[in-house]
Coordinates of C-alpha atoms in Angstrom, one line a residue:
M1 CA -19.2 -25.6 32.2
H2 CA -23.0 -25.8 31.8
S3 CA -25.1 -23.4 29.7
H4 CA -26.7 -21.9 32.8
T5 CA -23.4 -20.9 34.3
P6 CA -22.8 -17.1 33.9
R7 CA -20.1 -16.3 31.3
P8 CA -18.1 -13.1 30.8
L9 CA -19.3 -10.7 28.2
W10 CA -16.2 -11.1 26.1
Q11 CA -16.3 -14.9 25.9
L12 CA -18.8 -15.4 23.1
P13 CA -17.2 -12.9 20.6
L14 CA -13.7 -14.1 21.3
L15 CA -14.7 -17.7 20.9
V16 CA -16.3 -17.0 17.6
L17 CA -13.4 -15.0 16.3
A18 CA -11.0 -17.7 17.4
L19 CA -13.1 -20.4 15.6
A20 CA -13.2 -18.2 12.4
A21 CA -9.4 -17.8 12.6
L22 CA -8.9 -21.5 12.9
V23 CA -11.2 -22.2 10.0
F24 CA -9.3 -19.7 7.8
A25 CA -5.9 -21.1 9.0
A26 CA -7.1 -24.6 8.0
L27 CA -7.9 -23.3 4.5
R28 CA -4.4 -21.9 4.3
L29 CA -2.9 -25.3 5.3
A30 CA -5.2 -27.0 2.7
L31 CA -4.1 -24.6 0.0
R32 CA -0.4 -25.4 0.7
A33 CA -1.1 -29.2 0.7
A34 CA -3.2 -29.0 -2.5
Y35 CA -0.5 -27.2 -4.5
P36 CA 2.9 -28.4 -3.1
H37 CA 4.9 -27.5 -6.2
Y38 CA 3.7 -23.9 -6.3
F39 CA 4.3 -23.5 -2.5
A40 CA 7.5 -25.5 -2.4
D41 CA 9.7 -22.5 -1.4
T42 CA 7.3 -21.0 1.1
H43 CA 7.7 -20.8 4.9
L44 CA 4.6 -22.0 6.8
L45 CA 5.0 -20.3 10.2
P46 CA 5.5 -16.8 8.8
A47 CA 2.5 -17.3 6.5
L48 CA 0.3 -18.4 9.4
L49 CA 1.4 -15.4 11.5
T50 CA 0.9 -12.9 8.7
G51 CA -2.2 -14.7 7.5
A52 CA -3.8 -14.4 11.0
R53 CA -4.0 -10.6 10.6
F54 CA -5.9 -11.0 7.3
D55 CA -8.1 -13.8 8.8
L56 CA -9.1 -11.7 11.8
K57 CA -9.7 -8.6 9.7
L58 CA -12.1 -10.7 7.5
A59 CA -13.8 -12.2 10.6
V60 CA -14.5 -8.9 12.3
I61 CA -15.8 -7.2 9.1
A62 CA -17.9 -10.2 8.0
L63 CA -19.4 -11.0 11.4
A64 CA -19.7 -7.3 12.5
P65 CA -23.5 -7.4 13.0
C66 CA -23.2 -10.3 15.5
L67 CA -20.0 -9.0 17.2
L68 CA -21.6 -5.6 17.8
W69 CA -24.8 -7.1 19.2
W70 CA -22.8 -9.2 21.6
L71 CA -21.4 -5.9 23.1
V72 CA -24.9 -5.5 24.6
P73 CA -25.0 -7.2 28.0
T74 CA -28.4 -9.0 27.4
R75 CA -29.4 -12.6 26.6
R76 CA -31.9 -11.4 24.1
A77 CA -31.3 -12.8 20.6
R78 CA -27.8 -14.1 21.5
V79 CA -28.7 -17.6 20.3
A80 CA -30.2 -16.2 17.0
T81 CA -27.2 -14.1 16.3
A82 CA -24.9 -17.0 17.1
W83 CA -26.6 -19.0 14.4
L84 CA -26.5 -16.0 12.1
A85 CA -22.7 -15.9 12.7
F86 CA -22.6 -19.6 11.8
A87 CA -24.5 -19.0 8.6
L88 CA -22.1 -16.2 7.6
L89 CA -19.1 -18.3 8.5
V90 CA -20.4 -21.2 6.3
V91 CA -20.8 -18.8 3.4
L92 CA -17.2 -17.6 3.9
L93 CA -16.0 -21.2 4.2
G94 CA -17.7 -22.2 1.0
L95 CA -16.1 -19.2 -0.8
G96 CA -12.8 -20.3 0.7
I97 CA -13.1 -23.8 -0.6
A98 CA -14.1 -22.4 -4.1
D99 CA -11.0 -20.2 -4.0
L100 CA -8.9 -23.3 -3.0
A101 CA -10.3 -25.2 -6.0
Y102 CA -9.8 -22.3 -8.4
F103 CA -6.3 -21.4 -7.3
G104 CA -4.8 -24.2 -9.4
E105 CA -6.3 -22.7 -12.6
V106 CA -4.4 -19.4 -12.5
S107 CA -2.0 -19.6 -9.5
R108 CA -3.9 -16.7 -7.9
H109 CA -6.8 -16.3 -5.6
I110 CA -10.2 -16.1 -7.3
G111 CA -10.7 -12.3 -6.8
S112 CA -13.0 -10.6 -9.3
D113 CA -13.0 -13.7 -11.5
L114 CA -15.9 -14.8 -9.4
L115 CA -18.1 -12.3 -11.2
N116 CA -17.2 -13.9 -14.5
I117 CA -17.7 -17.5 -13.5
G118 CA -20.7 -16.8 -11.3
G119 CA -22.9 -15.9 -14.2
D120 CA -23.1 -19.5 -15.3
L121 CA -24.7 -21.5 -12.5
G122 CA -25.2 -24.6 -14.6
S123 CA -21.5 -24.9 -15.3
I124 CA -20.6 -24.3 -11.7
V125 CA -22.9 -27.1 -10.5
G126 CA -21.5 -29.4 -13.2
I127 CA -17.9 -28.6 -12.2
A128 CA -18.7 -29.0 -8.5
L129 CA -20.2 -32.5 -9.1
G130 CA -17.7 -33.5 -11.7
S131 CA -14.0 -32.5 -11.7
R132 CA -14.2 -30.8 -8.3
V133 CA -16.4 -33.3 -6.6
G134 CA -13.6 -33.9 -4.0
Y135 CA -13.7 -30.3 -3.0
T136 CA -17.6 -30.4 -2.8
L137 CA -17.5 -33.4 -0.5
A138 CA -14.8 -31.8 1.6
A139 CA -17.0 -28.7 1.9
L140 CA -20.1 -30.7 3.0
A141 CA -18.0 -32.5 5.6
A142 CA -16.5 -29.2 6.9
F143 CA -20.0 -27.7 7.1
A144 CA -21.3 -30.7 9.1
A145 CA -18.4 -30.7 11.5
L146 CA -18.6 -27.0 12.0
A147 CA -22.4 -27.2 12.7
C148 CA -21.9 -30.0 15.3
F149 CA -19.2 -28.0 17.1
W150 CA -21.2 -24.8 16.9
Q151 CA -24.2 -26.4 18.5
R152 CA -22.2 -28.0 21.3
V153 CA -19.9 -25.0 22.1
V154 CA -20.9 -21.7 20.6
V155 CA -24.7 -22.0 21.0
R156 CA -24.3 -23.3 24.6
T157 CA -22.1 -20.2 25.4
A158 CA -24.7 -17.9 23.8
R159 CA -27.5 -19.4 26.0
A160 CA -25.6 -18.7 29.2
P161 CA -26.4 -15.6 31.3
I162 CA -24.0 -12.7 31.3
K163 CA -21.7 -12.6 34.3
G164 CA -21.8 -9.4 36.4
S165 CA -24.0 -6.3 36.5
L166 CA -24.7 -4.0 33.5
K167 CA -22.4 -1.3 34.9
R168 CA -19.6 -3.8 35.3
Q169 CA -19.9 -4.8 31.6
I170 CA -19.3 -1.3 30.2
P171 CA -15.4 -1.5 30.4
S172 CA -15.5 -4.9 28.8
A173 CA -17.7 -3.6 25.9
V174 CA -15.4 -0.6 25.3
V175 CA -12.3 -2.8 25.2
L176 CA -14.0 -5.2 22.9
L177 CA -15.1 -2.4 20.6
A178 CA -11.5 -1.0 20.5
G179 CA -10.3 -4.5 19.7
Y180 CA -12.7 -4.9 16.9
V181 CA -11.5 -1.6 15.3
L182 CA -7.9 -2.7 15.6
L183 CA -8.6 -6.1 14.1
A184 CA -10.6 -4.6 11.3
R185 CA -7.5 -2.5 10.4
G186 CA -5.4 -5.6 10.3
M187 CA -3.6 -4.7 13.6
V188 CA -2.2 -1.5 12.0
L189 CA -2.3 1.4 14.5
T190 CA -1.6 4.3 12.2
G191 CA -1.5 5.0 8.4
K192 CA -3.4 2.9 5.9
P193 CA -5.1 -0.3 7.1
L194 CA -3.8 -3.7 6.2
G195 CA -4.0 -4.5 2.5
S196 CA -3.1 -7.3 0.1
I197 CA 0.2 -5.6 -0.5
D198 CA 1.2 -6.2 3.1
A199 CA 1.4 -10.0 2.4
F200 CA 4.6 -9.4 0.6
N201 CA 7.6 -9.6 2.9
G202 CA 10.4 -9.9 0.3
N203 CA 10.1 -13.7 -0.1
G204 CA 8.3 -13.7 -3.4
Q205 CA 4.8 -14.0 -4.7
S206 CA 4.1 -17.6 -3.6
Q207 CA 4.8 -16.6 0.0
A208 CA 2.4 -13.7 -0.3
N209 CA -0.4 -15.9 -1.8
L210 CA 0.0 -18.3 1.1
S211 CA -0.2 -15.5 3.6
L212 CA -3.3 -13.9 2.0
N213 CA -6.8 -14.8 2.9
G214 CA -8.4 -15.7 -0.5
I215 CA -11.9 -14.9 0.7
L216 CA -10.9 -11.4 1.8
V217 CA -9.1 -10.9 -1.6
T218 CA -12.3 -11.9 -3.4
L219 CA -14.6 -9.7 -1.4
Q220 CA -12.4 -6.7 -1.8
A221 CA -12.3 -7.4 -5.6
L222 CA -16.0 -7.7 -5.7
N223 CA -16.4 -4.4 -3.9
D224 CA -14.5 -2.8 -6.9
R225 CA -17.1 -3.6 -9.5
R226 CA -15.1 -1.5 -12.1
Q227 CA -12.8 -4.5 -12.7
A228 CA -15.7 -6.7 -13.7
A229 CA -16.0 -5.8 -17.4
P230 CA -13.2 -6.8 -19.7
L231 CA -11.7 -4.1 -21.9
R232 CA -12.8 -4.5 -25.5
Y233 CA -11.9 -2.2 -28.4
L234 CA -11.7 -4.4 -31.5
D235 CA -13.8 -7.0 -33.1
N236 CA -12.5 -10.6 -33.0
A237 CA -11.4 -10.7 -36.6
T238 CA -9.3 -7.5 -36.3
A239 CA -7.8 -8.7 -33.0
Q240 CA -6.9 -12.1 -34.4
R241 CA -5.2 -10.5 -37.4
I242 CA -3.0 -8.4 -35.2
A243 CA -2.3 -11.3 -32.8
T244 CA -1.0 -13.4 -35.7
Q245 CA 1.5 -10.7 -36.6
H246 CA 2.7 -10.3 -33.0
P247 CA 2.7 -13.8 -31.2
H248 CA 4.7 -12.6 -28.2
P249 CA 3.9 -8.9 -27.8
F250 CA 5.1 -8.4 -24.2
R251 CA 8.0 -10.8 -23.9
Y252 CA 11.6 -9.4 -24.1
Q253 CA 14.8 -11.3 -23.7
S254 CA 18.1 -9.3 -23.4
S255 CA 21.1 -10.7 -25.2
Q256 CA 23.5 -8.7 -23.1
P257 CA 25.9 -10.4 -20.6
P258 CA 25.6 -9.4 -16.9
S259 CA 27.3 -6.0 -16.5
R260 CA 27.5 -5.7 -12.7
K261 CA 26.8 -2.0 -13.2
N262 CA 25.2 -0.2 -10.3
V263 CA 21.9 1.6 -10.9
I264 CA 20.5 4.6 -9.1
I265 CA 17.0 5.8 -10.1
L266 CA 15.8 9.2 -8.9
L267 CA 12.1 9.5 -9.4
L268 CA 11.5 13.2 -9.0
E269 CA 8.1 14.4 -7.9
S270 CA 6.3 16.5 -10.5
W271 CA 9.4 17.5 -12.4
S272 CA 7.6 18.5 -15.6
Y273 CA 9.7 18.7 -18.8
K274 CA 8.6 22.3 -19.5
Y275 CA 10.2 23.6 -16.2
I276 CA 13.7 22.3 -17.1
D277 CA 15.3 25.0 -19.2
A278 CA 17.9 22.8 -21.0
L279 CA 15.0 20.7 -22.3
S280 CA 12.2 23.2 -23.0
G281 CA 14.3 26.2 -23.9
K282 CA 12.3 28.3 -21.5
N283 CA 13.8 30.6 -18.8
Y284 CA 12.4 29.5 -15.5
R285 CA 15.9 29.3 -13.9
A286 CA 14.8 26.7 -11.4
T287 CA 17.0 23.7 -12.3
P288 CA 20.6 25.0 -12.9
Y289 CA 22.2 21.7 -11.8
M290 CA 20.0 19.6 -14.0
D291 CA 20.5 22.0 -17.0
A292 CA 24.3 21.5 -16.6
L293 CA 24.0 17.7 -16.2
I294 CA 21.9 17.3 -19.4
A295 CA 24.9 18.5 -21.5
K296 CA 26.8 15.4 -20.2
S297 CA 24.0 12.9 -20.4
Q298 CA 21.9 10.6 -22.6
V299 CA 18.6 12.5 -22.9
W300 CA 15.2 11.4 -24.3
T301 CA 13.3 14.5 -25.4
N302 CA 10.0 12.7 -26.2
F303 CA 9.6 10.8 -23.0
Y304 CA 6.2 10.5 -21.3
A305 CA 4.7 9.5 -18.0
A306 CA 2.4 6.5 -17.9
G307 CA -0.2 8.4 -15.9
Q308 CA -0.8 11.3 -13.5
R309 CA -0.4 9.5 -10.2
S310 CA 2.9 8.6 -8.5
I311 CA 2.0 5.0 -8.0
I312 CA 1.4 4.5 -11.7
G313 CA 4.8 6.0 -12.4
I314 CA 6.4 3.5 -10.0
Q315 CA 4.4 0.6 -11.4
A316 CA 5.3 1.5 -15.0
S317 CA 9.0 2.1 -14.3
L318 CA 9.7 -0.9 -12.1
T319 CA 7.3 -3.6 -13.4
S320 CA 6.3 -2.3 -16.9
V321 CA 2.8 -3.6 -16.3
P322 CA 0.2 -1.3 -18.0
A323 CA -2.0 1.0 -15.8
L324 CA -5.2 0.1 -17.6
P325 CA -8.4 2.2 -17.5
N326 CA -10.7 1.2 -14.6
R327 CA -8.0 -1.0 -13.0
E328 CA -6.4 -0.5 -9.6
P329 CA -2.6 -0.1 -9.6
I330 CA 0.1 -2.0 -7.8
G331 CA -0.4 -1.8 -4.0
F332 CA -4.2 -2.3 -4.4
G333 CA -4.3 -5.8 -5.9
L334 CA -2.3 -5.8 -9.1
E335 CA 0.7 -7.2 -7.3
L336 CA -1.0 -10.5 -7.0
N337 CA -0.4 -11.2 -10.7
N338 CA 2.7 -12.8 -12.0
M339 CA 4.9 -10.0 -13.4
S340 CA 8.5 -9.0 -13.9
R341 CA 9.8 -7.1 -10.8
I342 CA 13.1 -5.3 -11.6
A343 CA 14.5 -5.3 -8.0
E344 CA 13.7 -9.0 -7.7
L345 CA 15.4 -9.7 -11.0
A346 CA 18.5 -7.7 -9.9
Q347 CA 18.6 -9.5 -6.6
K348 CA 18.7 -12.8 -8.4
Q349 CA 21.8 -11.6 -10.1
G350 CA 23.6 -10.8 -6.9
Y351 CA 22.5 -7.2 -6.5
R352 CA 21.7 -5.5 -3.2
T353 CA 18.4 -3.7 -3.6
L354 CA 17.3 -0.7 -1.6
M355 CA 14.6 2.0 -1.9
L356 CA 13.8 5.2 -0.1
Q357 CA 10.9 7.6 -0.3
T358 CA 10.8 11.0 1.4
S359 CA 7.2 10.5 2.6
N360 CA 6.1 8.2 5.5
R361 CA 7.0 4.6 5.0
R362 CA 3.4 3.5 4.8
S363 CA 2.3 6.4 2.5
F364 CA 0.3 4.9 -0.4
H365 CA 1.3 1.4 0.7
I366 CA 4.8 2.1 -0.7
D367 CA 6.4 0.0 2.0
G368 CA 4.5 -3.0 0.7
V369 CA 5.0 -2.1 -2.9
A370 CA 8.8 -2.0 -2.3
K371 CA 8.7 -5.5 -0.9
A372 CA 6.4 -6.7 -3.7
I373 CA 8.9 -5.4 -6.3
G374 CA 11.8 -7.1 -4.5
F375 CA 13.6 -4.4 -2.6
Q376 CA 15.5 -5.9 0.3
E377 CA 15.8 -2.6 2.2
Y378 CA 13.2 0.1 2.4
Y379 CA 13.4 3.5 4.2
G380 CA 10.9 6.3 4.7
K381 CA 10.5 9.7 6.3
E382 CA 10.7 8.2 9.8
D383 CA 14.2 6.9 9.2
V384 CA 15.7 10.2 7.9
P385 CA 17.6 12.5 10.3
I386 CA 17.1 16.2 9.6
I387 CA 20.6 17.7 9.1
R388 CA 19.7 21.1 7.6
A389 CA 18.0 24.0 9.3
Y390 CA 14.6 24.8 7.7
P391 CA 12.2 27.6 8.4
Q392 CA 9.4 25.2 9.0
D393 CA 8.7 21.6 10.3
P394 CA 9.1 18.8 7.8
P395 CA 6.3 18.9 5.2
P396 CA 4.0 15.9 4.6
F397 CA 6.1 14.6 1.8
G398 CA 9.5 15.1 3.5
W399 CA 12.7 17.0 2.7
D400 CA 14.6 16.0 -0.5
Y401 CA 18.1 17.1 0.7
D402 CA 18.2 15.2 4.0
S403 CA 16.6 12.2 2.4
L404 CA 19.1 12.1 -0.5
M405 CA 22.1 12.4 1.9
Y406 CA 20.8 9.6 4.0
F407 CA 20.1 7.6 0.8
G408 CA 23.7 8.1 -0.2
K409 CA 25.1 6.9 3.1
Q410 CA 22.9 3.8 3.0
I411 CA 24.2 3.0 -0.5
S412 CA 27.8 3.3 0.7
S413 CA 27.3 1.2 3.8
K414 CA 27.5 -2.1 1.9
P415 CA 29.4 -3.6 -1.0
E416 CA 28.5 -3.3 -4.7
P417 CA 26.7 -4.0 -7.0
F418 CA 23.5 -2.3 -5.9
F419 CA 20.1 -1.3 -7.4
A420 CA 18.8 1.8 -5.6
F421 CA 15.6 3.7 -6.1
F422 CA 14.8 7.1 -4.6
F423 CA 11.4 8.8 -4.7
S424 CA 11.4 12.5 -3.9
G425 CA 8.6 14.5 -2.4
T426 CA 9.3 18.1 -1.5
T427 CA 7.9 19.3 -4.9
H428 CA 4.5 17.9 -4.0
E429 CA 1.8 20.4 -3.1
P430 CA 1.4 21.9 -0.5
Y431 CA 4.8 23.5 -1.3
A432 CA 7.0 23.9 1.7
R433 CA 9.2 26.9 2.4
S434 CA 12.7 25.3 2.2
G435 CA 14.8 28.4 2.9
K436 CA 15.2 32.1 1.9
E437 CA 17.8 31.2 -0.8
F438 CA 15.2 29.2 -2.7
D439 CA 12.3 31.7 -2.3
T440 CA 13.2 33.5 -5.5
R441 CA 9.5 34.1 -6.2
P442 CA 6.6 35.1 -3.9
H443 CA 6.0 31.8 -2.1
A444 CA 2.6 30.1 -1.7
E445 CA 1.6 26.5 -0.8
T446 CA -0.2 26.3 -4.1
G447 CA 0.4 27.7 -7.6
E448 CA 3.4 27.9 -9.9
N449 CA 5.5 30.2 -7.8
G450 CA 5.5 27.9 -4.8
F451 CA 6.3 24.9 -7.1
L452 CA 9.2 26.7 -8.7
N453 CA 10.7 27.6 -5.4
T454 CA 10.6 24.0 -4.2
L455 CA 11.8 22.8 -7.6
Q456 CA 14.9 25.0 -7.2
Y457 CA 15.5 23.5 -3.7
S458 CA 15.0 19.9 -5.1
D459 CA 17.5 20.6 -7.9
W460 CA 20.0 21.9 -5.4
S461 CA 19.4 18.7 -3.3
V462 CA 20.2 16.5 -6.3
A463 CA 23.3 18.5 -6.9
Q464 CA 24.5 17.9 -3.3
F465 CA 23.8 14.2 -3.7
M466 CA 25.7 14.0 -6.9
Q467 CA 28.7 15.8 -5.3
Y468 CA 28.7 13.2 -2.6
A469 CA 28.3 10.3 -5.1
A470 CA 31.3 11.6 -7.2
Q471 CA 33.5 11.0 -4.2
Q472 CA 32.5 7.4 -3.7
P473 CA 34.3 4.4 -5.1
W474 CA 31.1 3.1 -6.8
H475 CA 30.5 6.3 -8.8
N476 CA 32.3 5.4 -12.0
N477 CA 30.4 2.1 -12.2
T478 CA 27.0 3.6 -11.7
I479 CA 24.2 4.5 -14.1
Y480 CA 22.1 7.4 -12.8
I481 CA 18.6 7.7 -14.1
F482 CA 16.6 10.9 -13.5
M483 CA 12.9 11.0 -14.4
A484 CA 9.7 12.4 -13.0
D485 CA 6.8 10.4 -11.7
H486 CA 4.4 12.7 -13.6
T487 CA 4.1 16.4 -14.4
R488 CA 2.9 19.1 -12.1
N489 CA -0.8 18.5 -11.8
E490 CA -2.8 21.0 -13.8
P491 CA -6.3 20.7 -15.5
I492 CA -5.9 18.8 -18.8
R493 CA -7.1 20.6 -22.0
S494 CA -7.3 18.8 -25.4
D495 CA -4.5 21.1 -26.7
S496 CA -2.1 20.4 -23.8
V497 CA -2.3 16.6 -23.3
R498 CA 1.3 16.1 -24.5
E499 CA 2.5 18.8 -22.1
Q500 CA 0.6 17.2 -19.2
Y501 CA 2.4 13.9 -19.6
H502 CA 5.8 15.2 -21.0
I503 CA 8.5 14.4 -18.4
P504 CA 12.3 14.2 -18.5
L505 CA 14.4 11.1 -18.9
I506 CA 18.1 11.9 -18.2
V507 CA 20.6 9.1 -17.9
Y508 CA 24.1 9.8 -16.8
H509 CA 27.1 7.5 -16.6
P510 CA 30.6 9.0 -16.0
Q511 CA 32.0 7.1 -18.9
W512 CA 29.1 7.4 -21.5
Q513 CA 29.1 10.0 -24.2
P514 CA 26.2 12.5 -24.2
E515 CA 23.5 12.0 -26.8
K516 CA 19.9 13.2 -27.4
H517 CA 17.2 10.8 -28.5
S518 CA 14.1 12.0 -30.2
E519 CA 12.0 8.8 -30.4
L520 CA 8.8 8.4 -28.6
A521 CA 9.3 6.6 -25.2
S522 CA 7.6 6.2 -21.8
Q523 CA 8.1 4.9 -18.3
Y524 CA 7.1 1.4 -19.5
D525 CA 10.5 1.4 -21.4
I526 CA 12.6 1.6 -18.2
L527 CA 12.4 -2.1 -17.2
P528 CA 13.4 -3.6 -20.5
T529 CA 16.1 -1.0 -20.9
L530 CA 17.5 -2.0 -17.5
A531 CA 17.3 -5.6 -18.6
D532 CA 19.9 -4.7 -21.3
W533 CA 22.0 -2.4 -19.2
L534 CA 22.3 -4.9 -16.4
G535 CA 22.3 -8.0 -18.6
I536 CA 19.2 -9.7 -17.0
Q537 CA 19.5 -13.3 -17.9
Q538 CA 15.8 -14.2 -17.9
P539 CA 12.9 -12.9 -20.0
V540 CA 11.0 -9.8 -18.8
Y541 CA 7.4 -9.0 -19.6
T542 CA 6.9 -5.4 -20.6
F543 CA 4.4 -3.0 -22.0
G544 CA 7.4 -1.1 -23.4
R545 CA 10.6 -1.7 -25.3
S546 CA 14.3 -1.5 -24.6
L547 CA 15.8 1.9 -25.3
A548 CA 19.2 0.3 -25.2
N549 CA 18.5 -2.1 -28.1
R550 CA 18.9 -0.7 -31.6
Q551 CA 16.5 -3.2 -33.1
T552 CA 13.6 -2.4 -30.6
R553 CA 14.4 1.3 -30.8
A554 CA 13.8 1.2 -34.6
S555 CA 10.2 0.1 -34.1
E556 CA 8.5 2.8 -32.2
L557 CA 5.4 1.9 -30.1
P558 CA 2.3 4.0 -29.6
L559 CA 1.9 5.1 -26.0
M560 CA -1.0 4.7 -23.6
L561 CA -1.4 7.6 -21.2
N562 CA -3.6 6.7 -18.2
H563 CA -6.1 9.2 -17.1
G564 CA -8.0 7.4 -14.4
D565 CA -11.0 5.7 -15.9
D566 CA -9.9 6.9 -19.4
A567 CA -6.7 7.0 -21.4
Y568 CA -5.1 8.8 -24.3
I569 CA -3.3 7.2 -27.2
L570 CA -0.1 9.0 -28.4
S571 CA 1.9 8.1 -31.4
S572 CA 4.2 10.0 -33.8
N573 CA 1.1 10.3 -36.0
G574 CA -1.1 12.0 -33.4
I575 CA -2.9 11.8 -30.1
A576 CA -6.6 11.2 -29.2
P577 CA -8.7 9.7 -26.4
L578 CA -9.1 6.0 -26.1
V579 CA -12.7 5.0 -26.7
Q580 CA -13.9 1.6 -25.7
G581 CA -16.1 -0.3 -28.1
S582 CA -15.4 2.0 -31.1
L583 CA -12.6 2.7 -33.6
K584 CA -13.7 6.4 -33.7
T585 CA -11.7 8.9 -31.8
N586 CA -14.4 11.0 -30.2
A587 CA -13.8 13.9 -32.5
A588 CA -16.5 16.1 -30.9
S589 CA -14.5 16.4 -27.6
F590 CA -10.9 16.4 -28.9
G591 CA -9.8 18.9 -31.6
E592 CA -7.0 16.9 -33.1
A593 CA -9.2 13.8 -33.6
K594 CA -11.1 15.3 -36.5
T595 CA -8.1 15.3 -38.7
L596 CA -6.9 11.9 -37.5
E597 CA -10.0 9.9 -38.5
S598 CA -8.9 10.0 -42.2
N599 CA -5.3 9.4 -41.4
S600 CA -4.5 5.7 -42.2
A601 CA -1.1 5.7 -40.3
W602 CA -2.9 7.0 -37.2
Q603 CA -5.7 4.4 -37.6
Q604 CA -3.0 1.7 -37.8
D605 CA -1.3 3.0 -34.6
L606 CA -4.7 3.2 -32.8
Q607 CA -5.7 -0.3 -33.7
Y608 CA -2.4 -1.7 -32.6
E609 CA -2.5 0.0 -29.3
Q610 CA -6.1 -0.9 -28.7
W611 CA -5.1 -4.5 -29.4
R612 CA -2.2 -4.3 -26.9
I613 CA -4.4 -2.8 -24.2
Q614 CA -7.2 -5.4 -24.8
T615 CA -4.7 -8.3 -24.8
A616 CA -2.9 -7.0 -21.7
D617 CA -6.2 -6.8 -19.9
Q618 CA -7.0 -10.4 -20.8
K619 CA -3.7 -11.7 -19.7
L620 CA -3.8 -9.9 -16.4
R621 CA -7.3 -11.2 -15.7
H622 CA -6.1 -14.8 -16.2
N623 CA -2.7 -14.2 -14.5
Q624 CA -0.9 -14.8 -17.7
W625 CA 1.0 -11.6 -18.0
A626 CA 4.3 -13.3 -17.3
Q627 CA 4.1 -16.9 -18.5

């Protein structure tokens, strides 16, 4: 077809998108060929199919100026914008080849590391012409081949007149625009658009890395400039002194044999410690079932949430990777690091793994998070049949009772052993009206009264689930773990920080004796503790310690409590804000800090936790958290 032959309006944009997708697919094939050992267990076809969604998302976003201009049925500037698209694609291709070369350094796409290495242009040029000269030559050859093809095919298409009248092009332009939007969302119709977490399909991290588009990962990381600056709290001499004393601070190896015990974790939305009468000694009367169960359970009375967001509670409990200040949590990029994933570890020991959250499947990317952590089965609000009559439609975060009963039936549907995780939601604001029997206080969608009404309903729901479980053959071999994701959200004051992170940890096993434990603990301790209870046979990497090991329990760790871009340090000697670049504790804004500055035990706790946070940040940046 000659350049003067009229072409349909859609031909040029679809041709360019197809070429971009082919270029990115070629990079994916080159990545697999360059690192055969790392990708030995991956499946190419699923990676190409999943990867195409990331590739087309990147192409639409990066080439948007050209793609939008080509919706206009005019020949004006079409050739110029075609060459602009070529220039943009060359930049992306160059970045993709750099990502390909860098991948072997840390077994991860380059991401925000580009900001660190990009500051030394001389070194980059030296590497490009030295140890990476093969990649440089390949890049030049790819650029030349692409330019030749672009001139012969794309530019010729751009020069051609548009087929049909202006009026006849409007439907094509509308369809194209709708297609752009769909592709920019990663072909996701509703809910959150495609993200890195969606590369995980339960087949491990290497499969996810092959499916991902390294260029897109890098551009998204660069967009979050907060991750550029490393965390630094201590001078080099102090950090080195502490490192010498703790050569493997995050590695834990259980000495227990495989137990084949089942595990059920109920992560209870906003179940603050202070609202459970058997723990706080107050008289809210909202948790009668849990109050009774506590008398038969192992209870940790000084247990704290890792942060104030649900996703941080999930990350801390199931991976024990720290939620560092200024860093995105799992589901937003952290999952690309090597880490211990409890469901994956259990699966390797013959466990069936399943997770259910009462919210929509795609809420907060939890569907992808579940797969990234290793859950084989995942259920959400859309899967749960409503079996109880309610005075209102299902709330945004679902009904606990119906979800728990569905959860129990899914557990019972297949053989043991199993590792099951449930995340409740009815106690999330806005507080739903769950029934007259639970409206013991004037109900409102916000405020403490509405929360306590839904808490009473949630406690009743847990009771119904436990009654069902007690009748199942797996009950006597099951460890039940009850904890909150975080406390009920309230404004933090310096005199209430402990209360704002203080959550229950209640562990029940039908054959275990009840006991209360007063040592300081947090959600980061759950994974290493499970490693002992299940007898995980490989090392785990954790920001916590095992609560089932007498030796590790004897050495209490300070806690880091994430507060978005900031954090608090809590130890048995005190609590104060974490301040980067200084050993001072910001006494002016935190009442307790004034007395802590002269406390040597506190200063030792503070330095140790600052070192742990600083070291964890460094390891995560270099993908060395789990070595």
